[in-house]
Amino acid sequence: MKDNNKIQTTSENEALPNIEIEQINFSKKNKTSNVLFIIGSIFFVVSFILMCLFGSSVIQHYLATESEKLGSALGMVVFFIYFGLPSLISGAISSILNIISFCIGKKQRVLKLLFSIFSILTIILNIIFMIMMNGK
């Protein structure tokens, strides 16, 4: 009888540390996910601002008159170097970080998914502006 009681208490005690370890791992994953999400969100904001500046240059080039075409083309190239390319790079970093954050974390999944989608949309808009830049 005593042996059976010892076995039962031993198996109950072994189950408790496994639950605590799983909770600690879950907590660490959520912290990591939140940190990645915050960093990814910062990169998204930077990418969005730079994309807007680059896009405004491309639109100004399309609206320029014939006498202003050369100046706007040179300005658009400078804007691409300073704003378009960094926006594309920071958008890619943001997308990667937000997707990893979405996959790791179990909390705030909808918000993380939205930021992932918005990051991908900024990359697509940058590519569209680059195509427009080469088109005219």
PDB file of C-alpha atoms in Angstrom:
ATOM      1  CA  MET A   1       0.000   0.000   0.000  1.00  0.00           C
ATOM      2  CA  LYS A   2       2.725   2.409   0.838  1.00  0.00           C
ATOM      3  CA  ASP A   3       4.435   1.772  -2.496  1.00  0.00           C
ATOM      4  CA  ASN A   4       1.307   2.689  -4.444  1.00  0.00           C
ATOM      5  CA  ASN A   5       0.945   5.965  -2.555  1.00  0.00           C
ATOM      6  CA  LYS A   6       4.563   6.843  -3.228  1.00  0.00           C
ATOM      7  CA  ILE A   7       4.127   6.155  -6.923  1.00  0.00           C
ATOM      8  CA  GLN A   8       1.028   8.340  -7.135  1.00  0.00           C
ATOM      9  CA  THR A   9       2.603  11.261  -5.338  1.00  0.00           C
ATOM     10  CA  THR A  10       5.749  10.946  -7.409  1.00  0.00           C
ATOM     11  CA  SER A  11       3.818  11.054 -10.687  1.00  0.00           C
ATOM     12  CA  GLU A  12       1.798  14.061  -9.461  1.00  0.00           C
ATOM     13  CA  ASN A  13       4.979  15.917  -8.495  1.00  0.00           C
ATOM     14  CA  GLU A  14       6.571  15.200 -11.864  1.00  0.00           C
ATOM     15  CA  ALA A  15       3.579  16.656 -13.708  1.00  0.00           C
ATOM     16  CA  LEU A  16       3.778  19.986 -11.864  1.00  0.00           C
ATOM     17  CA  PRO A  17       7.282  20.991 -12.998  1.00  0.00           C
ATOM     18  CA  ASN A  18       6.372  20.210 -16.628  1.00  0.00           C
ATOM     19  CA  ILE A  19       3.412  22.575 -16.414  1.00  0.00           C
ATOM     20  CA  GLU A  20       5.588  25.297 -14.902  1.00  0.00           C
ATOM     21  CA  ILE A  21       8.226  24.822 -17.597  1.00  0.00           C
ATOM     22  CA  GLU A  22       5.564  25.099 -20.316  1.00  0.00           C
ATOM     23  CA  GLN A  23       4.208  28.297 -18.744  1.00  0.00           C
ATOM     24  CA  ILE A  24       7.711  29.774 -18.573  1.00  0.00           C
ATOM     25  CA  ASN A  25       8.342  28.863 -22.227  1.00  0.00           C
ATOM     26  CA  PHE A  26       4.961  30.348 -23.194  1.00  0.00           C
ATOM     27  CA  SER A  27       5.796  33.545 -21.299  1.00  0.00           C
ATOM     28  CA  LYS A  28       9.221  33.815 -22.947  1.00  0.00           C
ATOM     29  CA  LYS A  29       7.720  33.298 -26.401  1.00  0.00           C
ATOM     30  CA  ASN A  30       5.145  36.023 -25.793  1.00  0.00           C
ATOM     31  CA  LYS A  31       7.824  38.449 -24.589  1.00  0.00           C
ATOM     32  CA  THR A  32       9.966  37.681 -27.623  1.00  0.00           C
ATOM     33  CA  SER A  33       6.940  38.035 -29.874  1.00  0.00           C
ATOM     34  CA  ASN A  34       6.038  41.413 -28.369  1.00  0.00           C
ATOM     35  CA  VAL A  35       9.592  42.727 -28.724  1.00  0.00           C
ATOM     36  CA  LEU A  36       9.730  41.606 -32.368  1.00  0.00           C
ATOM     37  CA  PHE A  37       6.323  43.191 -32.964  1.00  0.00           C
ATOM     38  CA  ILE A  38       7.411  46.535 -31.496  1.00  0.00           C
ATOM     39  CA  ILE A  39      10.612  46.596 -33.548  1.00  0.00           C
ATOM     40  CA  GLY A  40       8.693  45.538 -36.668  1.00  0.00           C
ATOM     41  CA  SER A  41       6.115  48.263 -36.068  1.00  0.00           C
ATOM     42  CA  ILE A  42       8.844  50.896 -35.812  1.00  0.00           C
ATOM     43  CA  PHE A  43      10.341  49.686 -39.089  1.00  0.00           C
ATOM     44  CA  PHE A  44       6.857  49.796 -40.638  1.00  0.00           C
ATOM     45  CA  VAL A  45       6.330  53.437 -39.636  1.00  0.00           C
ATOM     46  CA  VAL A  46       9.755  54.390 -41.022  1.00  0.00           C
ATOM     47  CA  SER A  47       9.045  52.475 -44.227  1.00  0.00           C
ATOM     48  CA  PHE A  48       5.641  54.113 -44.630  1.00  0.00           C
ATOM     49  CA  ILE A  49       7.013  57.638 -44.185  1.00  0.00           C
ATOM     50  CA  LEU A  50       9.858  57.029 -46.639  1.00  0.00           C
ATOM     51  CA  MET A  51       7.441  55.434 -49.126  1.00  0.00           C
ATOM     52  CA  CYS A  52       5.207  58.520 -48.973  1.00  0.00           C
ATOM     53  CA  LEU A  53       8.160  60.810 -49.684  1.00  0.00           C
ATOM     54  CA  PHE A  54       9.323  58.654 -52.592  1.00  0.00           C
ATOM     55  CA  GLY A  55       5.789  58.357 -53.956  1.00  0.00           C
ATOM     56  CA  SER A  56       5.292  62.101 -53.878  1.00  0.00           C
ATOM     57  CA  SER A  57       8.442  62.523 -55.982  1.00  0.00           C
ATOM     58  CA  VAL A  58       7.207  59.998 -58.548  1.00  0.00           C
ATOM     59  CA  ILE A  59       3.806  61.685 -58.742  1.00  0.00           C
ATOM     60  CA  GLN A  60       5.444  65.116 -59.135  1.00  0.00           C
ATOM     61  CA  HIS A  61       7.461  63.697 -62.024  1.00  0.00           C
ATOM     62  CA  TYR A  62       4.284  62.557 -63.746  1.00  0.00           C
ATOM     63  CA  LEU A  63       2.648  65.938 -63.225  1.00  0.00           C
ATOM     64  CA  ALA A  64       5.673  67.943 -64.418  1.00  0.00           C
ATOM     65  CA  THR A  65       5.495  69.937 -67.640  1.00  0.00           C
ATOM     66  CA  GLU A  66       7.875  69.330 -70.540  1.00  0.00           C
ATOM     67  CA  SER A  67      10.322  71.996 -69.416  1.00  0.00           C
ATOM     68  CA  GLU A  68      10.453  70.505 -65.906  1.00  0.00           C
ATOM     69  CA  LYS A  69      10.894  66.848 -66.940  1.00  0.00           C
ATOM     70  CA  LEU A  70      14.703  66.747 -66.703  1.00  0.00           C
ATOM     71  CA  GLY A  71      14.802  68.336 -63.260  1.00  0.00           C
ATOM     72  CA  SER A  72      12.036  66.152 -61.924  1.00  0.00           C
ATOM     73  CA  ALA A  73      13.724  63.034 -63.327  1.00  0.00           C
ATOM     74  CA  LEU A  74      16.970  63.876 -61.563  1.00  0.00           C
ATOM     75  CA  GLY A  75      15.061  64.688 -58.388  1.00  0.00           C
ATOM     76  CA  MET A  76      13.204  61.401 -58.621  1.00  0.00           C
ATOM     77  CA  VAL A  77      16.486  59.479 -58.868  1.00  0.00           C
ATOM     78  CA  VAL A  78      17.815  61.271 -55.799  1.00  0.00           C
ATOM     79  CA  PHE A  79      14.566  60.578 -53.940  1.00  0.00           C
ATOM     80  CA  PHE A  80      14.810  56.916 -54.929  1.00  0.00           C
ATOM     81  CA  ILE A  81      18.323  56.665 -53.510  1.00  0.00           C
ATOM     82  CA  TYR A  82      17.495  58.482 -50.280  1.00  0.00           C
ATOM     83  CA  PHE A  83      13.906  57.374 -49.695  1.00  0.00           C
ATOM     84  CA  GLY A  84      12.793  54.591 -52.065  1.00  0.00           C
ATOM     85  CA  LEU A  85      15.536  52.062 -51.448  1.00  0.00           C
ATOM     86  CA  PRO A  86      15.637  52.515 -47.641  1.00  0.00           C
ATOM     87  CA  SER A  87      11.848  52.247 -47.595  1.00  0.00           C
ATOM     88  CA  LEU A  88      12.008  48.979 -49.474  1.00  0.00           C
ATOM     89  CA  ILE A  89      14.645  47.587 -47.113  1.00  0.00           C
ATOM     90  CA  SER A  90      12.895  48.697 -43.922  1.00  0.00           C
ATOM     91  CA  GLY A  91       9.583  47.365 -45.265  1.00  0.00           C
ATOM     92  CA  ALA A  92      11.169  43.968 -45.866  1.00  0.00           C
ATOM     93  CA  ILE A  93      12.650  43.939 -42.356  1.00  0.00           C
ATOM     94  CA  SER A  94       9.283  44.966 -40.923  1.00  0.00           C
ATOM     95  CA  SER A  95       7.480  42.222 -42.823  1.00  0.00           C
ATOM     96  CA  ILE A  96       9.898  39.562 -41.659  1.00  0.00           C
ATOM     97  CA  LEU A  97       9.788  40.660 -38.024  1.00  0.00           C
ATOM     98  CA  ASN A  98       5.992  40.951 -37.967  1.00  0.00           C
ATOM     99  CA  ILE A  99       5.512  37.542 -39.583  1.00  0.00           C
ATOM    100  CA  ILE A 100       7.885  35.924 -37.085  1.00  0.00           C
ATOM    101  CA  SER A 101       6.093  37.742 -34.275  1.00  0.00           C
ATOM    102  CA  PHE A 102       2.757  36.447 -35.560  1.00  0.00           C
ATOM    103  CA  CYS A 103       4.033  32.876 -35.740  1.00  0.00           C
ATOM    104  CA  ILE A 104       5.667  32.842 -32.303  1.00  0.00           C
ATOM    105  CA  GLY A 105       3.102  34.681 -30.177  1.00  0.00           C
ATOM    106  CA  LYS A 106      -0.330  33.590 -29.110  1.00  0.00           C
ATOM    107  CA  LYS A 107      -1.587  36.989 -27.952  1.00  0.00           C
ATOM    108  CA  GLN A 108      -2.658  39.917 -30.152  1.00  0.00           C
ATOM    109  CA  ARG A 109      -2.517  37.791 -33.293  1.00  0.00           C
ATOM    110  CA  VAL A 110      -4.969  39.973 -35.230  1.00  0.00           C
ATOM    111  CA  LEU A 111      -2.912  43.116 -34.646  1.00  0.00           C
ATOM    112  CA  LYS A 112       0.292  41.333 -35.629  1.00  0.00           C
ATOM    113  CA  LEU A 113      -1.362  39.979 -38.767  1.00  0.00           C
ATOM    114  CA  LEU A 114      -2.584  43.470 -39.727  1.00  0.00           C
ATOM    115  CA  PHE A 115       0.886  44.958 -39.362  1.00  0.00           C
ATOM    116  CA  SER A 116       2.309  42.086 -41.440  1.00  0.00           C
ATOM    117  CA  ILE A 117      -0.191  42.811 -44.193  1.00  0.00           C
ATOM    118  CA  PHE A 118       0.463  46.569 -44.041  1.00  0.00           C
ATOM    119  CA  SER A 119       4.226  45.957 -44.245  1.00  0.00           C
ATOM    120  CA  ILE A 120       3.768  43.806 -47.312  1.00  0.00           C
ATOM    121  CA  LEU A 121       1.532  46.485 -48.858  1.00  0.00           C
ATOM    122  CA  THR A 122       4.243  49.128 -48.388  1.00  0.00           C
ATOM    123  CA  ILE A 123       6.681  46.858 -50.231  1.00  0.00           C
ATOM    124  CA  ILE A 124       4.170  46.408 -53.058  1.00  0.00           C
ATOM    125  CA  LEU A 125       3.584  50.174 -53.277  1.00  0.00           C
ATOM    126  CA  ASN A 126       7.333  50.785 -53.396  1.00  0.00           C
ATOM    127  CA  ILE A 127       7.635  48.333 -56.266  1.00  0.00           C
ATOM    128  CA  ILE A 128       4.733  50.034 -58.063  1.00  0.00           C
ATOM    129  CA  PHE A 129       6.430  53.433 -57.647  1.00  0.00           C
ATOM    130  CA  MET A 130       9.679  51.959 -59.019  1.00  0.00           C
ATOM    131  CA  ILE A 131       7.820  50.618 -62.043  1.00  0.00           C
ATOM    132  CA  MET A 132       6.165  54.010 -62.509  1.00  0.00           C
ATOM    133  CA  MET A 133       9.566  55.668 -62.206  1.00  0.00           C
ATOM    134  CA  ASN A 134      10.929  53.558 -65.058  1.00  0.00           C
ATOM    135  CA  GLY A 135       7.750  53.768 -67.118  1.00  0.00           C
ATOM    136  CA  LYS A 136       7.805  57.412 -68.076  1.00  0.00           C
TER     137      LYS A 136
END
